[in-house]
mmCIF file of C-alpha atoms in Angstrom:
data_model
loop_
_atom_site.group_PDB
_atom_site.id
_atom_site.type_symbol
_atom_site.label_atom_id
_atom_site.label_comp_id
_atom_site.label_asym_id
_atom_site.label_seq_id
_atom_site.Cartn_x
_atom_site.Cartn_y
_atom_site.Cartn_z
ATOM 1 C CA MET A 1 138.831 28.371 178.193
ATOM 2 C CA PRO A 2 141.843 27.895 180.751
ATOM 3 C CA PHE A 3 145.305 27.015 179.741
ATOM 4 C CA ASP A 4 146.863 23.729 179.809
ATOM 5 C CA PRO A 5 149.936 23.912 181.898
ATOM 6 C CA ARG A 6 151.872 20.949 180.181
ATOM 7 C CA PRO A 7 154.828 22.271 178.124
ATOM 8 C CA VAL A 8 154.332 24.495 174.991
ATOM 9 C CA ALA A 9 156.520 25.343 172.325
ATOM 10 C CA LEU A 10 157.371 28.834 171.928
ATOM 11 C CA ILE A 11 159.381 30.414 169.368
ATOM 12 C CA LEU A 12 159.593 34.056 170.489
ATOM 13 C CA GLY A 13 162.830 35.683 169.983
ATOM 14 C CA CYS A 14 163.560 39.452 170.346
ATOM 15 C CA ILE A 15 164.169 41.598 167.809
ATOM 16 C CA LEU A 16 165.503 44.965 169.272
ATOM 17 C CA ALA A 17 165.070 46.809 166.249
ATOM 18 C CA THR A 18 161.412 46.413 167.204
ATOM 19 C CA ALA A 19 162.186 46.560 170.752
ATOM 20 C CA ALA A 20 161.188 43.121 172.258
ATOM 21 C CA CYS A 21 162.498 41.108 175.321
ATOM 22 C CA SER A 22 163.687 37.517 174.949
ATOM 23 C CA ASP A 23 163.305 34.051 173.708
ATOM 24 C CA PRO A 24 161.517 32.422 176.332
ATOM 25 C CA ALA A 25 160.200 28.798 176.523
ATOM 26 C CA PRO A 26 158.641 26.842 179.233
ATOM 27 C CA GLU A 27 161.001 24.647 181.287
ATOM 28 C CA PRO A 28 159.853 20.772 180.929
ATOM 29 C CA PRO A 29 158.148 19.946 183.460
ATOM 30 C CA PRO A 30 156.746 23.286 184.336
ATOM 31 C CA ALA A 31 155.715 23.935 187.816
ATOM 32 C CA PRO A 32 151.986 24.543 188.618
ATOM 33 C CA SER A 33 151.136 28.101 187.776
ATOM 34 C CA PRO A 34 151.298 29.781 191.843
ATOM 35 C CA VAL A 35 140.498 44.548 170.599
ATOM 36 C CA ALA A 36 137.305 44.895 172.206
ATOM 37 C CA PRO A 37 136.319 48.412 172.454
ATOM 38 C CA PRO A 38 138.497 50.291 175.043
ATOM 39 C CA ALA A 39 137.030 50.138 178.356
ATOM 40 C CA PRO A 40 137.083 53.132 180.768
ATOM 41 C CA THR A 41 140.436 54.162 181.915
ATOM 42 C CA PRO A 42 140.833 53.803 185.931
ATOM 43 C CA THR A 43 140.805 57.582 186.276
ATOM 44 C CA GLN A 44 136.989 57.502 185.386
ATOM 45 C CA ALA A 45 134.578 56.974 188.371
ATOM 46 C CA ASP A 46 132.418 54.622 186.538
ATOM 47 C CA VAL A 47 134.661 51.801 186.019
ATOM 48 C CA PRO A 48 133.097 48.620 187.300
ATOM 49 C CA VAL A 49 135.078 46.575 189.592
ATOM 50 C CA VAL A 50 134.829 43.241 191.472
ATOM 51 C CA ASP A 51 135.524 43.597 195.085
ATOM 52 C CA ALA A 52 137.948 41.115 196.291
ATOM 53 C CA PRO A 53 136.636 39.384 199.614
ATOM 54 C CA PRO A 54 138.673 40.297 202.768
ATOM 55 C CA ALA A 55 141.686 38.054 203.320
ATOM 56 C CA VAL A 56 141.313 35.930 206.403
ATOM 57 C CA ALA A 57 144.603 36.099 208.553
ATOM 58 C CA ALA A 58 145.225 35.651 212.271
ATOM 59 C CA ALA A 59 146.549 38.797 213.890
ATOM 60 C CA SER A 60 150.213 38.494 214.851
ATOM 61 C CA SER A 61 151.398 38.453 218.167
ATOM 62 C CA SER A 62 154.077 40.981 217.525
ATOM 63 C CA PRO A 63 153.612 44.218 219.109
ATOM 64 C CA GLN A 64 155.243 45.767 216.203
ATOM 65 C CA ALA A 65 152.755 44.050 213.922
ATOM 66 C CA GLN A 66 149.830 45.051 216.234
ATOM 67 C CA ALA A 67 150.688 48.710 215.794
ATOM 68 C CA ILE A 68 150.632 48.297 212.123
ATOM 69 C CA ASP A 69 147.449 46.789 212.434
ATOM 70 C CA ALA A 70 145.794 49.462 214.437
ATOM 71 C CA ALA A 71 147.085 52.258 212.393
ATOM 72 C CA VAL A 72 144.897 54.974 211.576
ATOM 73 C CA PHE A 73 145.137 57.966 208.847
ATOM 74 C CA ASP A 74 145.545 61.264 210.389
ATOM 75 C CA PRO A 75 146.584 64.255 208.105
ATOM 76 C CA ALA A 76 147.933 66.131 211.007
ATOM 77 C CA VAL A 77 150.302 63.499 212.092
ATOM 78 C CA THR A 78 153.963 64.199 211.063
ATOM 79 C CA ASP A 79 155.756 61.205 212.983
ATOM 80 C CA PRO A 80 157.505 59.366 210.121
ATOM 81 C CA GLU A 81 156.936 56.079 211.925
ATOM 82 C CA ALA A 82 153.149 56.524 212.410
ATOM 83 C CA ILE A 83 153.002 57.563 208.570
ATOM 84 C CA LYS A 84 154.816 54.408 207.681
ATOM 85 C CA LYS A 85 152.511 52.308 209.527
ATOM 86 C CA ALA A 86 149.736 53.642 207.975
ATOM 87 C CA MET A 87 151.075 53.414 204.444
ATOM 88 C CA LEU A 88 151.922 49.706 205.248
ATOM 89 C CA ARG A 89 148.293 49.155 206.122
ATOM 90 C CA ALA A 90 147.143 50.748 203.082
ATOM 91 C CA GLN A 91 149.439 49.096 201.021
ATOM 92 C CA VAL A 92 148.456 45.502 202.022
ATOM 93 C CA LEU A 93 144.611 46.526 201.607
ATOM 94 C CA LEU A 94 145.403 47.762 198.132
ATOM 95 C CA ASP A 95 147.032 44.546 197.508
ATOM 96 C CA ARG A 96 144.391 42.376 198.752
ATOM 97 C CA ALA A 97 141.887 44.222 196.613
ATOM 98 C CA HIS A 98 144.005 43.543 193.706
ATOM 99 C CA MET A 99 144.952 47.100 193.115
ATOM 100 C CA SER A 100 148.750 46.400 193.282
ATOM 101 C CA PRO A 101 151.011 48.885 194.879
ATOM 102 C CA GLY A 102 153.882 46.828 193.706
ATOM 103 C CA VAL A 103 156.446 45.921 196.491
ATOM 104 C CA ILE A 104 154.974 46.692 199.954
ATOM 105 C CA ASP A 105 157.453 48.744 201.636
ATOM 106 C CA GLY A 106 155.698 51.290 203.754
ATOM 107 C CA ARG A 107 156.949 53.996 201.444
ATOM 108 C CA PRO A 108 154.796 56.525 199.048
ATOM 109 C CA GLY A 109 155.618 56.322 195.433
ATOM 110 C CA THR A 110 154.303 56.160 191.946
ATOM 111 C CA ASN A 111 153.227 52.697 192.055
ATOM 112 C CA VAL A 112 151.173 53.303 195.105
ATOM 113 C CA THR A 113 149.909 56.675 193.498
ATOM 114 C CA LEU A 114 148.550 54.369 190.507
ATOM 115 C CA ALA A 115 147.084 51.866 192.993
ATOM 116 C CA LEU A 116 145.414 54.584 195.064
ATOM 117 C CA GLU A 117 143.999 56.142 191.920
ATOM 118 C CA ALA A 118 142.852 52.974 190.506
ATOM 119 C CA PHE A 119 140.910 52.290 193.905
ATOM 120 C CA GLN A 120 139.418 55.866 194.170
ATOM 121 C CA ALA A 121 138.094 55.374 190.578
ATOM 122 C CA ALA A 122 136.675 52.050 191.100
ATOM 123 C CA LYS A 123 134.931 53.403 194.413
ATOM 124 C CA GLY A 124 133.622 56.480 192.818
ATOM 125 C CA LEU A 125 135.755 58.758 194.860
ATOM 126 C CA PRO A 126 137.715 61.820 193.965
ATOM 127 C CA VAL A 127 140.697 60.538 192.027
ATOM 128 C CA ASN A 128 143.904 62.299 193.389
ATOM 129 C CA GLY A 129 146.213 59.383 194.057
ATOM 130 C CA LYS A 130 146.608 60.418 197.615
ATOM 131 C CA LEU A 131 146.118 58.485 200.823
ATOM 132 C CA ASP A 132 143.359 60.836 202.095
ATOM 133 C CA LYS A 133 140.661 60.321 204.807
ATOM 134 C CA VAL A 134 138.080 59.294 202.256
ATOM 135 C CA SER A 135 140.062 56.884 200.625
ATOM 136 C CA TRP A 136 141.367 55.483 203.976
ATOM 137 C CA ASP A 137 137.815 55.141 205.138
ATOM 138 C CA ALA A 138 136.845 53.381 201.957
ATOM 139 C CA LEU A 139 139.705 50.812 202.134
ATOM 140 C CA VAL A 140 139.080 50.136 205.877
ATOM 141 C CA ALA A 141 135.365 49.559 205.312
ATOM 142 C CA GLY A 142 136.088 47.077 202.645
ATOM 143 C CA ASP A 143 138.382 45.123 204.657
ATOM 144 C CA ASP A 144 139.107 45.777 208.250
ATOM 145 C CA GLY A 145 140.987 42.466 208.779
ATOM 146 C CA PRO A 146 144.799 41.987 210.159
ATOM 147 C CA VAL A 147 147.422 43.161 207.511
ATOM 148 C CA MET A 148 150.200 41.532 209.476
ATOM 149 C CA THR A 149 150.286 37.849 210.491
ATOM 150 C CA ASP A 150 152.858 35.373 211.812
ATOM 151 C CA TYR A 151 154.244 32.758 209.800
ATOM 152 C CA ALA A 152 156.369 29.761 210.844
ATOM 153 C CA ILE A 153 159.227 29.068 208.214
ATOM 154 C CA THR A 154 159.036 25.371 206.948
ATOM 155 C CA ALA A 155 162.011 22.902 206.108
ATOM 156 C CA GLU A 156 160.884 23.257 202.504
ATOM 157 C CA ASP A 157 161.546 27.299 202.852
ATOM 158 C CA VAL A 158 165.254 26.700 203.994
ATOM 159 C CA ALA A 159 166.010 23.858 201.756
ATOM 160 C CA GLY A 160 165.851 26.016 198.554
ATOM 161 C CA PRO A 161 167.597 25.444 196.204
ATOM 162 C CA PHE A 162 169.222 28.879 196.138
ATOM 163 C CA GLN A 163 171.320 30.703 193.676
ATOM 164 C CA PRO A 164 173.248 33.462 195.543
ATOM 165 C CA ASN A 165 175.350 36.114 193.700
ATOM 166 C CA ILE A 166 173.717 36.008 190.265
ATOM 167 C CA PRO A 167 175.563 38.297 187.921
ATOM 168 C CA LYS A 168 173.093 40.932 186.781
ATOM 169 C CA ASP A 169 173.237 41.641 182.986
ATOM 170 C CA ASP A 170 175.725 39.061 182.318
ATOM 171 C CA TYR A 171 173.907 36.705 180.255
ATOM 172 C CA GLU A 172 177.004 34.470 179.431
ATOM 173 C CA ALA A 173 177.755 34.054 183.066
ATOM 174 C CA MET A 174 174.005 33.416 184.003
ATOM 175 C CA SER A 175 173.720 30.717 181.308
ATOM 176 C CA LYS A 176 176.403 28.781 183.238
ATOM 177 C CA LEU A 177 174.375 28.513 186.449
ATOM 178 C CA PRO A 178 171.867 25.348 187.215
ATOM 179 C CA THR A 179 169.092 27.540 188.309
ATOM 180 C CA LEU A 180 168.163 31.139 188.235
ATOM 181 C CA ALA A 181 166.530 30.555 191.800
ATOM 182 C CA PHE A 182 166.258 32.932 194.681
ATOM 183 C CA GLY A 183 169.368 34.209 196.084
ATOM 184 C CA ASP A 184 168.207 33.198 199.922
ATOM 185 C CA VAL A 185 165.438 32.196 202.096
ATOM 186 C CA VAL A 186 164.709 35.851 202.682
ATOM 187 C CA GLU A 187 164.215 37.051 199.173
ATOM 188 C CA ALA A 188 162.112 33.691 198.667
ATOM 189 C CA LEU A 189 159.762 34.813 201.704
ATOM 190 C CA ALA A 190 160.131 38.502 200.666
ATOM 191 C CA GLU A 191 158.510 37.835 197.339
ATOM 192 C CA ARG A 192 156.085 35.262 198.464
ATOM 193 C CA PHE A 193 154.431 37.893 200.791
ATOM 194 C CA HIS A 194 155.128 40.828 198.051
ATOM 195 C CA MET A 195 157.370 42.399 200.393
ATOM 196 C CA ASP A 196 160.578 44.737 200.308
ATOM 197 C CA GLU A 197 163.333 42.549 201.802
ATOM 198 C CA ALA A 198 164.387 45.383 203.987
ATOM 199 C CA LEU A 199 160.900 45.728 205.453
ATOM 200 C CA LEU A 200 160.731 41.961 206.348
ATOM 201 C CA ARG A 201 164.069 42.140 208.084
ATOM 202 C CA ALA A 202 162.933 45.237 209.810
ATOM 203 C CA LEU A 203 159.721 43.525 211.154
ATOM 204 C CA ASN A 204 161.746 40.572 212.510
ATOM 205 C CA PRO A 205 165.018 41.837 214.069
ATOM 206 C CA GLY A 206 167.214 38.990 215.189
ATOM 207 C CA ALA A 207 165.170 36.249 213.363
ATOM 208 C CA ASP A 208 167.358 33.478 212.172
ATOM 209 C CA PHE A 209 165.530 33.064 208.582
ATOM 210 C CA ALA A 210 167.883 29.682 208.025
ATOM 211 C CA VAL A 211 166.216 27.797 210.704
ATOM 212 C CA ALA A 212 162.730 25.819 210.186
ATOM 213 C CA GLY A 213 160.260 26.618 212.705
ATOM 214 C CA THR A 214 161.231 30.445 213.269
ATOM 215 C CA SER A 215 158.247 32.468 213.705
ATOM 216 C CA ILE A 216 158.281 35.807 211.630
ATOM 217 C CA VAL A 217 155.915 38.606 210.985
ATOM 218 C CA ILE A 218 154.480 38.892 207.209
ATOM 219 C CA ALA A 219 152.074 40.972 205.436
ATOM 220 C CA ALA A 220 148.882 39.260 205.144
ATOM 221 C CA VAL A 221 148.590 39.564 201.473
ATOM 222 C CA GLY A 222 145.534 37.212 200.715
ATOM 223 C CA THR A 223 145.069 35.279 198.114
ATOM 224 C CA ASP A 224 146.637 35.567 194.334
ATOM 225 C CA LYS A 225 143.552 34.651 192.347
ATOM 226 C CA LEU A 226 141.280 37.053 190.512
ATOM 227 C CA ALA A 227 137.518 36.981 190.721
ATOM 228 C CA GLY A 228 137.063 35.920 187.216
ATOM 229 C CA LYS A 229 138.555 35.218 183.967
ATOM 230 C CA VAL A 230 140.695 37.807 182.247
ATOM 231 C CA ALA A 231 139.232 38.611 178.747
ATOM 232 C CA ARG A 232 140.943 42.039 178.131
ATOM 233 C CA ILE A 233 144.108 43.569 179.032
ATOM 234 C CA GLU A 234 145.085 47.291 178.707
ATOM 235 C CA ILE A 235 148.655 48.480 178.851
ATOM 236 C CA ASP A 236 149.027 52.119 179.374
ATOM 237 C CA LYS A 237 152.286 52.833 178.495
ATOM 238 C CA ALA A 238 152.537 56.484 179.554
ATOM 239 C CA ARG A 239 151.249 55.597 183.239
ATOM 240 C CA GLY A 240 152.976 52.353 183.498
ATOM 241 C CA GLN A 241 150.070 50.178 184.217
ATOM 242 C CA VAL A 242 148.407 47.053 183.286
ATOM 243 C CA ARG A 243 144.612 46.755 183.723
ATOM 244 C CA ALA A 244 142.788 43.417 183.462
ATOM 245 C CA PHE A 245 138.945 43.088 182.743
ATOM 246 C CA ASP A 246 136.496 40.121 182.530
ATOM 247 C CA ASP A 247 134.457 39.533 179.279
ATOM 248 C CA LYS A 248 131.639 42.272 180.572
ATOM 249 C CA SER A 249 134.572 45.022 180.966
ATOM 250 C CA VAL A 250 134.430 44.434 184.744
ATOM 251 C CA GLN A 251 137.862 45.630 186.167
ATOM 252 C CA LEU A 252 139.400 42.694 187.870
ATOM 253 C CA ALA A 253 142.876 43.884 188.693
ATOM 254 C CA VAL A 254 145.446 46.827 188.132
ATOM 255 C CA TYR A 255 149.074 46.475 188.347
ATOM 256 C CA PRO A 256 152.141 48.676 188.236
ATOM 257 C CA ALA A 257 154.519 47.824 185.077
ATOM 258 C CA THR A 258 157.483 48.746 183.072
ATOM 259 C CA VAL A 259 156.509 49.274 179.486
ATOM 260 C CA GLY A 260 159.423 49.654 177.114
ATOM 261 C CA SER A 261 161.216 52.946 176.775
ATOM 262 C CA THR A 262 160.959 55.978 174.393
ATOM 263 C CA GLU A 263 164.284 54.227 172.859
ATOM 264 C CA ARG A 264 162.869 50.727 172.739
ATOM 265 C CA PRO A 265 159.178 51.364 172.593
ATOM 266 C CA ALA A 266 156.362 48.509 173.179
ATOM 267 C CA PRO A 267 153.971 47.810 170.562
ATOM 268 C CA THR A 268 150.788 49.956 169.542
ATOM 269 C CA GLY A 269 147.395 48.879 168.978
ATOM 270 C CA GLU A 270 145.502 45.668 169.415
ATOM 271 C CA TRP A 271 146.986 42.265 169.976
ATOM 272 C CA ALA A 272 145.880 38.869 171.858
ATOM 273 C CA VAL A 273 147.420 36.467 174.383
ATOM 274 C CA ASN A 274 148.692 33.731 172.696
ATOM 275 C CA THR A 275 149.810 31.364 175.593
ATOM 276 C CA VAL A 276 151.203 31.361 179.189
ATOM 277 C CA ALA A 277 154.661 29.684 179.883
ATOM 278 C CA PRO A 278 155.108 29.226 183.554
ATOM 279 C CA ARG A 279 158.623 28.823 184.778
ATOM 280 C CA PRO A 280 160.081 30.130 181.268
ATOM 281 C CA THR A 281 163.710 29.862 180.109
ATOM 282 C CA TYR A 282 165.419 32.764 178.387
ATOM 283 C CA THR A 283 167.427 32.412 175.204
ATOM 284 C CA TYR A 284 169.807 35.235 174.090
ATOM 285 C CA ASP A 285 170.380 35.199 170.141
ATOM 286 C CA PRO A 286 172.703 37.759 169.171
ATOM 287 C CA SER A 287 171.360 37.551 165.748
ATOM 288 C CA ARG A 288 168.064 39.041 166.830
ATOM 289 C CA LEU A 289 169.231 41.382 169.499
ATOM 290 C CA THR A 290 171.300 44.539 170.042
ATOM 291 C CA PHE A 291 171.574 44.582 173.575
ATOM 292 C CA GLY A 292 173.964 42.621 176.015
ATOM 293 C CA LYS A 293 177.597 41.538 175.028
ATOM 294 C CA PRO A 294 177.273 37.702 174.465
ATOM 295 C CA LYS A 295 178.617 36.875 171.097
ATOM 296 C CA GLY A 296 176.784 33.533 170.842
ATOM 297 C CA LYS A 297 173.453 32.056 171.287
ATOM 298 C CA LEU A 298 172.795 31.045 174.997
ATOM 299 C CA THR A 299 170.026 29.639 177.191
ATOM 300 C CA ILE A 300 169.449 30.715 180.517
ATOM 301 C CA LYS A 301 167.834 28.385 183.005
ATOM 302 C CA ALA A 302 164.308 28.982 184.528
ATOM 303 C CA GLY A 303 163.812 30.495 187.823
ATOM 304 C CA PRO A 304 162.122 33.513 189.558
ATOM 305 C CA ASN A 305 165.656 35.575 189.014
ATOM 306 C CA ASN A 306 165.627 34.673 185.160
ATOM 307 C CA PRO A 307 165.607 37.697 183.131
ATOM 308 C CA VAL A 308 161.679 37.250 182.373
ATOM 309 C CA GLY A 309 160.978 36.135 185.874
ATOM 310 C CA SER A 310 158.703 33.281 186.631
ATOM 311 C CA THR A 311 155.846 33.815 184.238
ATOM 312 C CA TRP A 312 155.764 34.579 180.388
ATOM 313 C CA ILE A 313 152.635 35.655 178.968
ATOM 314 C CA ASP A 314 153.231 35.311 175.115
ATOM 315 C CA LEU A 315 151.229 37.826 172.677
ATOM 316 C CA THR A 316 150.410 37.379 169.092
ATOM 317 C CA LYS A 317 152.740 40.365 168.540
ATOM 318 C CA ASP A 318 155.936 38.203 167.395
ATOM 319 C CA THR A 319 158.674 38.640 170.185
ATOM 320 C CA TYR A 320 156.492 40.535 172.695
ATOM 321 C CA GLY A 321 155.104 39.332 176.111
ATOM 322 C CA ILE A 322 154.001 40.475 179.505
ATOM 323 C CA HIS A 323 156.418 38.767 181.937
ATOM 324 C CA GLY A 324 157.827 38.837 185.688
ATOM 325 C CA THR A 325 161.208 40.279 186.697
ATOM 326 C CA PRO A 326 163.929 39.555 189.035
ATOM 327 C CA ASP A 327 164.041 42.995 190.346
ATOM 328 C CA PRO A 328 160.253 43.951 191.760
ATOM 329 C CA LYS A 329 161.517 47.200 193.311
ATOM 330 C CA LEU A 330 162.538 48.466 189.686
ATOM 331 C CA VAL A 331 159.126 47.825 188.156
ATOM 332 C CA ASN A 332 157.707 51.052 186.659
ATOM 333 C CA LYS A 333 161.248 52.621 187.655
ATOM 334 C CA ARG A 334 163.654 51.379 184.958
ATOM 335 C CA ALA A 335 162.740 50.971 181.041
ATOM 336 C CA SER A 336 162.541 47.520 179.589
ATOM 337 C CA HIS A 337 163.425 46.444 176.112
ATOM 338 C CA GLY A 338 160.176 46.799 174.507
ATOM 339 C CA CYS A 339 157.931 44.052 176.635
ATOM 340 C CA VAL A 340 155.757 44.688 179.718
ATOM 341 C CA ARG A 341 157.267 43.803 183.171
ATOM 342 C CA LEU A 342 155.291 43.238 186.269
ATOM 343 C CA THR A 343 156.436 41.719 189.619
ATOM 344 C CA ASN A 344 156.449 38.053 189.519
ATOM 345 C CA TRP A 345 153.675 37.640 191.705
ATOM 346 C CA ASP A 346 151.375 39.994 189.854
ATOM 347 C CA ALA A 347 152.500 38.224 186.690
ATOM 348 C CA ALA A 348 151.608 34.822 188.081
ATOM 349 C CA GLU A 349 148.299 36.194 189.126
ATOM 350 C CA LEU A 350 147.379 37.550 185.901
ATOM 351 C CA GLY A 351 148.839 34.354 184.173
ATOM 352 C CA ALA A 352 146.573 32.254 185.893
ATOM 353 C CA ALA A 353 143.536 33.972 185.111
ATOM 354 C CA VAL A 354 143.950 35.247 181.490
ATOM 355 C CA GLN A 355 142.302 33.388 178.732
ATOM 356 C CA LYS A 356 143.804 32.378 175.435
ATOM 357 C CA GLY A 357 142.895 34.815 173.048
ATOM 358 C CA ALA A 358 142.091 37.801 175.429
ATOM 359 C CA LYS A 359 142.668 41.109 173.829
ATOM 360 C CA VAL A 360 145.654 43.155 174.622
ATOM 361 C CA VAL A 361 145.346 46.759 173.908
ATOM 362 C CA PHE A 362 148.359 49.140 174.068
ATOM 363 C CA LEU A 363 147.563 52.750 174.872
ATOM 364 C CA GLY A 364 149.385 56.124 175.058
ATOM 365 C CA ALA A 365 153.093 56.533 174.494
ATOM 366 C CA GLU A 366 156.277 55.558 176.752
ATOM 367 C CA ALA A 367 157.181 57.878 179.644
ATOM 368 C CA ARG A 368 161.070 58.321 179.444
ATOM 369 C CA LYS A 369 162.946 55.935 181.826
ATOM 370 C CA THR A 370 166.684 54.949 181.892
#
């Protein structure tokens, strides 16, 4: 059954001796939310997958955006701008297929490789994690709609509230802030459309993001809604990946993830989803934690730049959860304190679809990250 989005009482804590995250609890009132035997891994070609319907988006009027929409894959091309345009198109198509590449930035990297491997496995293609001709053709054949579209900034977008200059890793200073909101409208819009802030600015040179009515080019990422309810989650510690399945073992989504570290490992074995807290607060309790500098217990307000981001998926393993992050670019790049970090948008998508009692299986061992 779906989760009741009303406040729930969570007593989660974070005992770093066993490497966990925080002491999250939902902020009242919460905002609306934007093991079974292991299934085949996404490197196997027989993984069933639900194809997401192509997103419906109007083509952008920007020549730069139109060039991205018209991008094609050609292994003989060496021009960096042409390669970037093709990668941007591929990243948006992967995102719309719920094979998340993480932050859309037009650059290759580990998370794009993982997304391509998942896509290739789901389509029965050779799994190499590369943007090759056969993978490109399959991506475009499944969804040939525009990947860039125009968006008019609204009065609500520019109104905030915003919280600039959040002191990173200074929990005591963060606890004194009224909110852990986005720093500015650019960060808010970039996250809404799953984009790197630098890319958003580059696509819109000279745009005044602080003025309502300004038309900007954004990634047409489609809906953050899965095609079914999530009944099982696989957390691959070695690869840095979360895979979501329905009750028939049909793969619904794949996300890049930060999963613990060699020094502070995530759990092993099979657990389950206990509940979901949208807009969680974060409580630092030095009696239960060995990282950070605060000497007393403190609570950090809710917001997307909260240490656990905008969504907390509580597990039956005490003190552990799957959650968002204020630093989407660092997902699967930096170590965590034991929990599972996703981008805020991926955590929200998963949280909205997961069923209470869904099985959560931790696989493999953590790769070393600093």
